[in-house]
Structures are given as structure tokens and as C-alpha cells.
Coordinates of C-alpha atoms and ligand atoms in Angstrom, one line a residue:
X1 CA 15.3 -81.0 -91.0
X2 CA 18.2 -78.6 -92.1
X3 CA 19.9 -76.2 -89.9
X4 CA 22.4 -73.6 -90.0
X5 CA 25.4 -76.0 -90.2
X6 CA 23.9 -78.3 -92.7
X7 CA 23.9 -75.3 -95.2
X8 CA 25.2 -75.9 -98.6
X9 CA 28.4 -73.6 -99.6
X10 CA 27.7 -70.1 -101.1
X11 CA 29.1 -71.0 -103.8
X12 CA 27.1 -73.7 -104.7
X13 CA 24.0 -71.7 -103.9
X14 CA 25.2 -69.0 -106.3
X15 CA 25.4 -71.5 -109.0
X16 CA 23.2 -73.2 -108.4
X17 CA 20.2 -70.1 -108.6
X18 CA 22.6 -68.5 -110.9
X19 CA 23.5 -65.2 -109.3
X20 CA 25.5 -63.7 -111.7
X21 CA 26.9 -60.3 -110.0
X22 CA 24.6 -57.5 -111.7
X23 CA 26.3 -54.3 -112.3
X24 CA 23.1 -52.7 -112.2
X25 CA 22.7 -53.5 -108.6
X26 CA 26.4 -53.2 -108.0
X27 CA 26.6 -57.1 -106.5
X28 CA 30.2 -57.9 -105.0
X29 CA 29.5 -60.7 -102.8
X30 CA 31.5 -62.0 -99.8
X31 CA 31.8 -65.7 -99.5
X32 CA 34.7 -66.1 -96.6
X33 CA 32.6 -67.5 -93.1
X34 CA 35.9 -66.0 -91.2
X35 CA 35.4 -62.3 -92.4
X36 CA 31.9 -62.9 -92.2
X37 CA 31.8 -63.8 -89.0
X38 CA 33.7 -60.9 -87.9
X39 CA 32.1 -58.0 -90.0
X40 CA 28.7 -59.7 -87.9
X41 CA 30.8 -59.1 -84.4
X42 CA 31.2 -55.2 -85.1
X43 CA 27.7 -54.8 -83.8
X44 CA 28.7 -56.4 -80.4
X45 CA 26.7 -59.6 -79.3
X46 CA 23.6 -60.1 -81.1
X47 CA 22.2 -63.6 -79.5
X48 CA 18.6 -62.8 -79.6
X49 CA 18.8 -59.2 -80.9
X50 CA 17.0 -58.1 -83.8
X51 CA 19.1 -57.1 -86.8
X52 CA 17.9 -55.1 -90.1
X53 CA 19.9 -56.3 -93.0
X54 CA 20.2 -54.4 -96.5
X55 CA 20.6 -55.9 -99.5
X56 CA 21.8 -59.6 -98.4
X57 CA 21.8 -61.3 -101.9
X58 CA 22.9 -65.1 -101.6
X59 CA 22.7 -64.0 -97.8
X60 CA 26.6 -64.5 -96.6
X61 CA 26.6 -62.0 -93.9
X62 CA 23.0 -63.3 -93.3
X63 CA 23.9 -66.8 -92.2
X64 CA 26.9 -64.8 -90.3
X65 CA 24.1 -62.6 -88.5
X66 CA 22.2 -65.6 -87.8
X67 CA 25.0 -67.6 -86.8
X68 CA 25.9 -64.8 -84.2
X69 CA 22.0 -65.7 -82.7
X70 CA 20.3 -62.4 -84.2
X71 CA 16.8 -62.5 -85.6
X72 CA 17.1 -61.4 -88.7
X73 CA 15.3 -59.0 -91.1
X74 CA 16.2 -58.3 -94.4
X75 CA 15.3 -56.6 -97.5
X76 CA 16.2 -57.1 -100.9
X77 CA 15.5 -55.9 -104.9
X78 CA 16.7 -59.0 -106.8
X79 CA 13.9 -61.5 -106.7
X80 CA 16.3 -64.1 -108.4
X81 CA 17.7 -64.0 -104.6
X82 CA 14.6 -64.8 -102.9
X83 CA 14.4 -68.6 -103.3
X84 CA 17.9 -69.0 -101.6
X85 CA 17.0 -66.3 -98.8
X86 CA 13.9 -68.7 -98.1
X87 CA 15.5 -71.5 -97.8
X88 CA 18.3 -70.0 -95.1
X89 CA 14.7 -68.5 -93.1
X90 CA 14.3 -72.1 -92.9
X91 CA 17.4 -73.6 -91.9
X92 CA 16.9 -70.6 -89.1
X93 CA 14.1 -71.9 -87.7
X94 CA 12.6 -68.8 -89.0
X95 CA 14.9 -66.3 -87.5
X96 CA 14.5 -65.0 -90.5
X97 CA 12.4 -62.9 -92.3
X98 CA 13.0 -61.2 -95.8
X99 CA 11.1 -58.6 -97.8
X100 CA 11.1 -58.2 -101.3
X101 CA 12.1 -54.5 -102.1
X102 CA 13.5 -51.3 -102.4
X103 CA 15.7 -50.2 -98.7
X104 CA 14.8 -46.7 -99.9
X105 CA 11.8 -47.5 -99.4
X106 CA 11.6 -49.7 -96.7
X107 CA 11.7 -48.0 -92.6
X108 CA 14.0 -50.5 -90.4
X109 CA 12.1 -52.3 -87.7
X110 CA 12.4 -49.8 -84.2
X111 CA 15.2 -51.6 -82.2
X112 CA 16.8 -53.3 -84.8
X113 CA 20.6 -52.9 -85.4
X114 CA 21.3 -52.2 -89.2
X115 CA 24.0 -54.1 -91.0
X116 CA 24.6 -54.0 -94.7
X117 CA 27.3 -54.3 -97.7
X118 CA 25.4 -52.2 -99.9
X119 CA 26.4 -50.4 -103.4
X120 CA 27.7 -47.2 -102.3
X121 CA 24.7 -44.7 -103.7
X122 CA 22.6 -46.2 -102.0
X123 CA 24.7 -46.7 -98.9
X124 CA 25.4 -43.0 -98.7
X125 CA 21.5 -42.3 -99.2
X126 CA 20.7 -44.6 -96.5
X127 CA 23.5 -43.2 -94.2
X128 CA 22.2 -39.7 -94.3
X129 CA 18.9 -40.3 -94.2
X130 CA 19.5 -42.3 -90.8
X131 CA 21.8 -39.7 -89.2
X132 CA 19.6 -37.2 -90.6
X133 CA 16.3 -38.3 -89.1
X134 CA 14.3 -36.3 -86.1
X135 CA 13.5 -37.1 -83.4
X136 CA 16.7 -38.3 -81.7
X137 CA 18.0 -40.7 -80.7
X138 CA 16.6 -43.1 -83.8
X139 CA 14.6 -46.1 -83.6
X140 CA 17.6 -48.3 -84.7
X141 CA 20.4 -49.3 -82.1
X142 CA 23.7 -49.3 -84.2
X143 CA 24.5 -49.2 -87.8
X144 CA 27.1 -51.0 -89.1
X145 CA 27.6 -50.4 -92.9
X146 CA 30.0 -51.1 -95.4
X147 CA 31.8 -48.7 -97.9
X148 CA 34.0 -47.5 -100.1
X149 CA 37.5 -46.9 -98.0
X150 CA 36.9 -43.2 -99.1
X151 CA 34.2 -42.9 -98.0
X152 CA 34.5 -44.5 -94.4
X153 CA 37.2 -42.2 -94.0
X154 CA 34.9 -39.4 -94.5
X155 CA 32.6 -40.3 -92.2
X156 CA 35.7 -40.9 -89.4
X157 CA 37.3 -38.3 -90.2
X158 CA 38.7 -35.2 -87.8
X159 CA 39.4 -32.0 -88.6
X160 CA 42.1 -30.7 -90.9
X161 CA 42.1 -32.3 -93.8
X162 CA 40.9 -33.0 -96.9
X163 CA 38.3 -36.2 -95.8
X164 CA 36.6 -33.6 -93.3
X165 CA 33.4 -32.8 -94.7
X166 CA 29.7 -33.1 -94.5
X167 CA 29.5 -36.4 -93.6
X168 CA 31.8 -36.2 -90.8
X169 CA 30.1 -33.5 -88.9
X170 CA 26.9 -35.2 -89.2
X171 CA 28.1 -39.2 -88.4
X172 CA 29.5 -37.0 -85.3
X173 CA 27.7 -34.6 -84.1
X174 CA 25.3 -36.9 -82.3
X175 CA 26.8 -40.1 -82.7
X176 CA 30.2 -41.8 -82.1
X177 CA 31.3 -43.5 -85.7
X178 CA 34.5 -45.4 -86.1
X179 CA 36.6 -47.3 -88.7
X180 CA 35.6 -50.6 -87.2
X181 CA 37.7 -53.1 -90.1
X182 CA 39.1 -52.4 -93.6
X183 CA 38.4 -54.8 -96.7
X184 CA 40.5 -56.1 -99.0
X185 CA 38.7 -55.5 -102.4
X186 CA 40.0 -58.9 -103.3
X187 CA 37.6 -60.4 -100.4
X188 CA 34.4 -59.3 -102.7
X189 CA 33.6 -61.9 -105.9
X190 CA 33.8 -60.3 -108.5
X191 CA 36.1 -57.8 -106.8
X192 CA 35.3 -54.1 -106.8
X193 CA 37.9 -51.5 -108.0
X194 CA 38.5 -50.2 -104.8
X195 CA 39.5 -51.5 -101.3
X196 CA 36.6 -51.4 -98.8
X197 CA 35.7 -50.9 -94.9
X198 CA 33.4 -51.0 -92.1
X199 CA 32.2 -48.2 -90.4
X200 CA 30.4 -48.8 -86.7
X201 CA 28.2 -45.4 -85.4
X202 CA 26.2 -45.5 -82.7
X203 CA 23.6 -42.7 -81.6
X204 CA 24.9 -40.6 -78.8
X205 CA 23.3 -37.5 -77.4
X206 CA 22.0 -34.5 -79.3
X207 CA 23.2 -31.4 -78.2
X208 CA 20.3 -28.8 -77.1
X209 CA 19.1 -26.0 -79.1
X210 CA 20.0 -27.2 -82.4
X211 CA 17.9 -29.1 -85.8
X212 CA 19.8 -31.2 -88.0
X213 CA 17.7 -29.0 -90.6
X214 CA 20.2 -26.2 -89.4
X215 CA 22.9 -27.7 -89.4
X216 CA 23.1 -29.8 -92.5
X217 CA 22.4 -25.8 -94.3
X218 CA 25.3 -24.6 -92.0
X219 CA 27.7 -27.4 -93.3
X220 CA 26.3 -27.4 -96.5
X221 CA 27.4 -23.3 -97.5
X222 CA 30.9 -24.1 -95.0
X223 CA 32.1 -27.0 -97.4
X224 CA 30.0 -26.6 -100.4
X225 CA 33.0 -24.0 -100.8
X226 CA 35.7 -25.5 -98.7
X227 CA 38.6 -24.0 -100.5
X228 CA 37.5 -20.4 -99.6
X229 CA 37.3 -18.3 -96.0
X230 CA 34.1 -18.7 -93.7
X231 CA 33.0 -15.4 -94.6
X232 CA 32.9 -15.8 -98.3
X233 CA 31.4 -19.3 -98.0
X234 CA 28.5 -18.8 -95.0
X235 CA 27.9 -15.3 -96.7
X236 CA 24.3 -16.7 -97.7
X237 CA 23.2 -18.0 -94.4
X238 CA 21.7 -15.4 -92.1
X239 CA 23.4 -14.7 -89.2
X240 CA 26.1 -16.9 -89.7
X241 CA 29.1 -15.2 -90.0
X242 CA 28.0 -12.8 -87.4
X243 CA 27.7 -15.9 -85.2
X244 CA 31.2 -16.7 -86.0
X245 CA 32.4 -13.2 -84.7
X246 CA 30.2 -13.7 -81.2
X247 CA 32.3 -16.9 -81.0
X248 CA 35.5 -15.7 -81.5
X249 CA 36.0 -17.9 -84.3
X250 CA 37.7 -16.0 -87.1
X251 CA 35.9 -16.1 -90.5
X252 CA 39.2 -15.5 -92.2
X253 CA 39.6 -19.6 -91.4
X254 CA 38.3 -22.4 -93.9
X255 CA 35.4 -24.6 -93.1
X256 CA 37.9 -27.8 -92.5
X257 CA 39.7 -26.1 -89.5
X258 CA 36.1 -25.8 -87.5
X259 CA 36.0 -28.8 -84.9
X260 CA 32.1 -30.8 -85.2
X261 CA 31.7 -28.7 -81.8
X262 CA 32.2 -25.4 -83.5
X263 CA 29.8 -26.1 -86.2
X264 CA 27.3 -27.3 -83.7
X265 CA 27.9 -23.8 -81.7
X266 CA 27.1 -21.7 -84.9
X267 CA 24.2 -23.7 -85.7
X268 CA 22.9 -23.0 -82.0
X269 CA 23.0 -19.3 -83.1
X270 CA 21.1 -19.0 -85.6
Ligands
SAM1 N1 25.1 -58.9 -98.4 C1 25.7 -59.7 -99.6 C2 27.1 -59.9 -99.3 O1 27.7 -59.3 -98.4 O2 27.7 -60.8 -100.0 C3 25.5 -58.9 -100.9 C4 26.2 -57.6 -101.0 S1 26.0 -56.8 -102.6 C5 27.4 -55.6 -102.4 C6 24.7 -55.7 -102.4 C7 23.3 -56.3 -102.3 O3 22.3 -55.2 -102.2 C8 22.9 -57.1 -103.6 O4 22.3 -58.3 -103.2 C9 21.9 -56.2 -104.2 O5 20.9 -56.9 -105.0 C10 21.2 -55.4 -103.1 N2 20.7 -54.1 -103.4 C11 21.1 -53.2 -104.2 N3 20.4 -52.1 -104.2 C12 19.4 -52.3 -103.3 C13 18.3 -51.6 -102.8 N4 18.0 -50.4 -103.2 N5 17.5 -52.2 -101.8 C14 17.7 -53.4 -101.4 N6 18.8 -54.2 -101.8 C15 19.6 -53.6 -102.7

């Protein structure tokens, strides 16, 4: 019977179903057990927890997940990765399930934390359609999701400068997201251009009297124009800079000087 440890190197497995990195599907696979191991430990303990992996190819961070004691399900596009995936659901003892498709069009298991080293469109589309979902809090615990550096620094970031966008107010306004490890792009075979990192967000409380509908507009006209004052910017949404003037807030200020809790108080007015 085979088992966990008894698995052959990734390596081998990659040659061995020959999974060439496709472009297409932007592959970069990690292969070290070490970082592995530790990208699977952002979550917190998973012995017995349910996990929703995306996109786990030859299924490294898989047999990490696995390893860590999580029950395990995971969807992925290339079928040529399907016959190695089956074999680790067995060395599991069937912790593992996998289904053959399309995360965009795939809903994550309620309960489940999400972990995935995804190409970064689709990461990004994933990520906002998770923090963008009603009714809060989700059905998924945690999400912990690779990305471009850049891009985890926009989702972290505070107020002030040139990261602070979108995607930081809404990782943040009802969730706590943070840099949990950076990636040395030389880590990934074959290695991206870019250096990488985890972000960890967990869902937190949603503030009363406001839709992420309304807030996602509100952010949308602040930073769609981020180099020009509140007023000119929000000029298209109703109410909005007359909100800002209730507040105290001066519209003469630029959309990357309003704290998440500002935006949030403007959305609540309108
Ligand atoms: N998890 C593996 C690892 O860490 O080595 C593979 C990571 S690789 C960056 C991205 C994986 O996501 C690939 O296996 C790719 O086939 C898969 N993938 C790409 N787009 C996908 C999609 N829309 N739905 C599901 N899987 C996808």
C-alpha cells in the first residue's frame, strides 16, 4: 500500500507524466517540501480541516496540505495532471478529492480554507470575487493565496501611497489580510519574471449599513482617477462628495489619503 512518505519525488512525477510548464496556464511549479511545508502552515493547523486547493498541478503544496492532516479538495484545468493527482488521493487514503475544471467556475466547499499558487489573472479574479461575495461572512474560513509581490502589496497595503488602491480597501474593509511570506521567484521551476508572496486574509466583521455593491462604485470613481482631488473624481456618484463635506473630510484631498474607514463612512451615506 503506498502512503504519503512512500511518494516518489516531484520531479520524477513531472517527468515522468511529462508536465512541461504551459505558458498558457502560466505553470511555475514549487518542488522544495521545506517551503512547502511552510506556505501550508500560513493557514494555521489544518489536522482534519477541510482545505479547497486551486490549481495544484503535479500537486506539491497538495502533499504539503495533506501532510499538515487537511482533507483536501482540489480543482484543476490540465487533465495531463490528473493521473498523478489520483495517485497522491491514494497514497492519502483518500483525503483527497480532485475535480477536473475551471476554479472560475467551480464554488469552494462551505468551510473549507482556500489555498492556491495560481497564475495571477485568475488569482486576482478569484480574490475579488471572494471578498466581493454577499452575504458576509463567506462560506470559506481563510484564504491563503499566492501572488505577484505587487500585487500582495496591494492588497496589504495602508494608506498613502502609491500600492493603496481598490484592492486594499476591499481585502480590508471586512477582513484582516497580511503579507504572510515572500517568494523568491527562483523557488518556482521554470522561474517566473518576478519575485512572489503570500497573502493570509481572514473574514472579519462587516460594518453595518453598507453593500460591497456600494462600495466597490465608491472606490472605483475615488481611484479610477487617483491622481486628481475627491471632488473631481467622485463627481459622478450621487451624493458622494456632499457626503464628504458632512464628514469633514475635505474633497480637495486625493483618494489615497482616505483611511479604509473613511471610505466605508462615505459609502454608509449614500
Ligand atoms: N500548485 C502547484 C504548485 O504550487 O507547484 C501548481 C502551481 S501553477 C502556478 C498554477 C496551476 O493552476 C497549474 O497547475 C495550472 O494548470 C492551474 N490552473 C491555471 N488556471 C486554472 C484555472 N482557471 N482553474 C484551475 N486551475 C488552473
Amino acid at each position: 500500500m503506498s502512503s504519503l512518505a512512500g511518494l516518489p519525488p516531484l520531479r520524477e512525477v513531472i517527468a515522468r507524466h511529462g508536465l512541461s510548464a504551459s505558458k498558457a496556464l502560466g505553470q511555475n511549479f514549487l518542488l522544495d517540501e521545506q517551503l512547502l511545508d511552510r506556505i501550508a502552515r500560513v493557514p494555521g493547523p489544518l489536522d482534519g480541516a477541510l482545505v479547497y486547493e486551486v490549481g495544484p498541478g503535479p500537486g506539491g503544496l497538495t502533499r504539503a496540505l495533506l501532510r499538515a492532516g487537511a482533507r483536501v479538495t482540489a480543482v484543476e484545468r490540465d487533465r495531463r495532471c490528473l493521473a498523478p493527482l489520483a495517485e497522491l488521493s491514494e497514497a492519502s487514503g483518500g483525503r483527497l478529492d480532485v475535480i477536473e475544471g475551471d476554479a472560475l467556475e467551480v464554488e469552494p466547499p462551505a468551510g473549507a480554507h482556500i489555498v492556491a499558487n495560481l497564475p495571477y489573472n485568475v488569482g486576482t479574479a478569484l480574490l475579488v470575487r471572494w471578498l466581493g461575495g454577499e452575504p458576509w461572512p463567506p462560506a470559506w474560513r481563510s484564504l491563503t493565496l499566492m501572488f505577484q509581490q505587487e500585487v500582495a502589496e496591494r492588497i496589504v497595503a495602508k494608506p498613502g501611497g502609491d500600492a493603496y488602491g481598490r484592492l486594499s480597501v476591499l481585502a480590508q474593509w471586512r477582513s484582516e489580510a497580511r503579507l504572510a511570506m515572500k517568494v523568491h521567484r527562483s523557488a518556482f521551476v521554470p522561474p517566473p519574471k518576478v519575485m512572489s508572496a503570500v497573502v493570509h486574509i481572514t473574514p472579519g466583521t462587516q460594518p453595518e449599513g453598507v453593500s460591497a455593491a456600494t462600495l466597490e462604485r465608491l472606490t472605483a470613481a475615488a481611484f479610477g482617477q487617483r491622481r486628481k482631488m475627491l471632488r473631481r473624481s467622485l463627481a459622478g456618484v450621487p451624493g458622494a462628495v456632499e457626503a464628504l463635506e458632512n464628514l469633514g473630510i475635505d474633497p480637495e484631498r486625493r483618494a489615497e489619503t482616505l483611511a479604509v474607514a473613511d471610505f466605508v463612512t462615505v459609502a454608509r451615506l449614500l
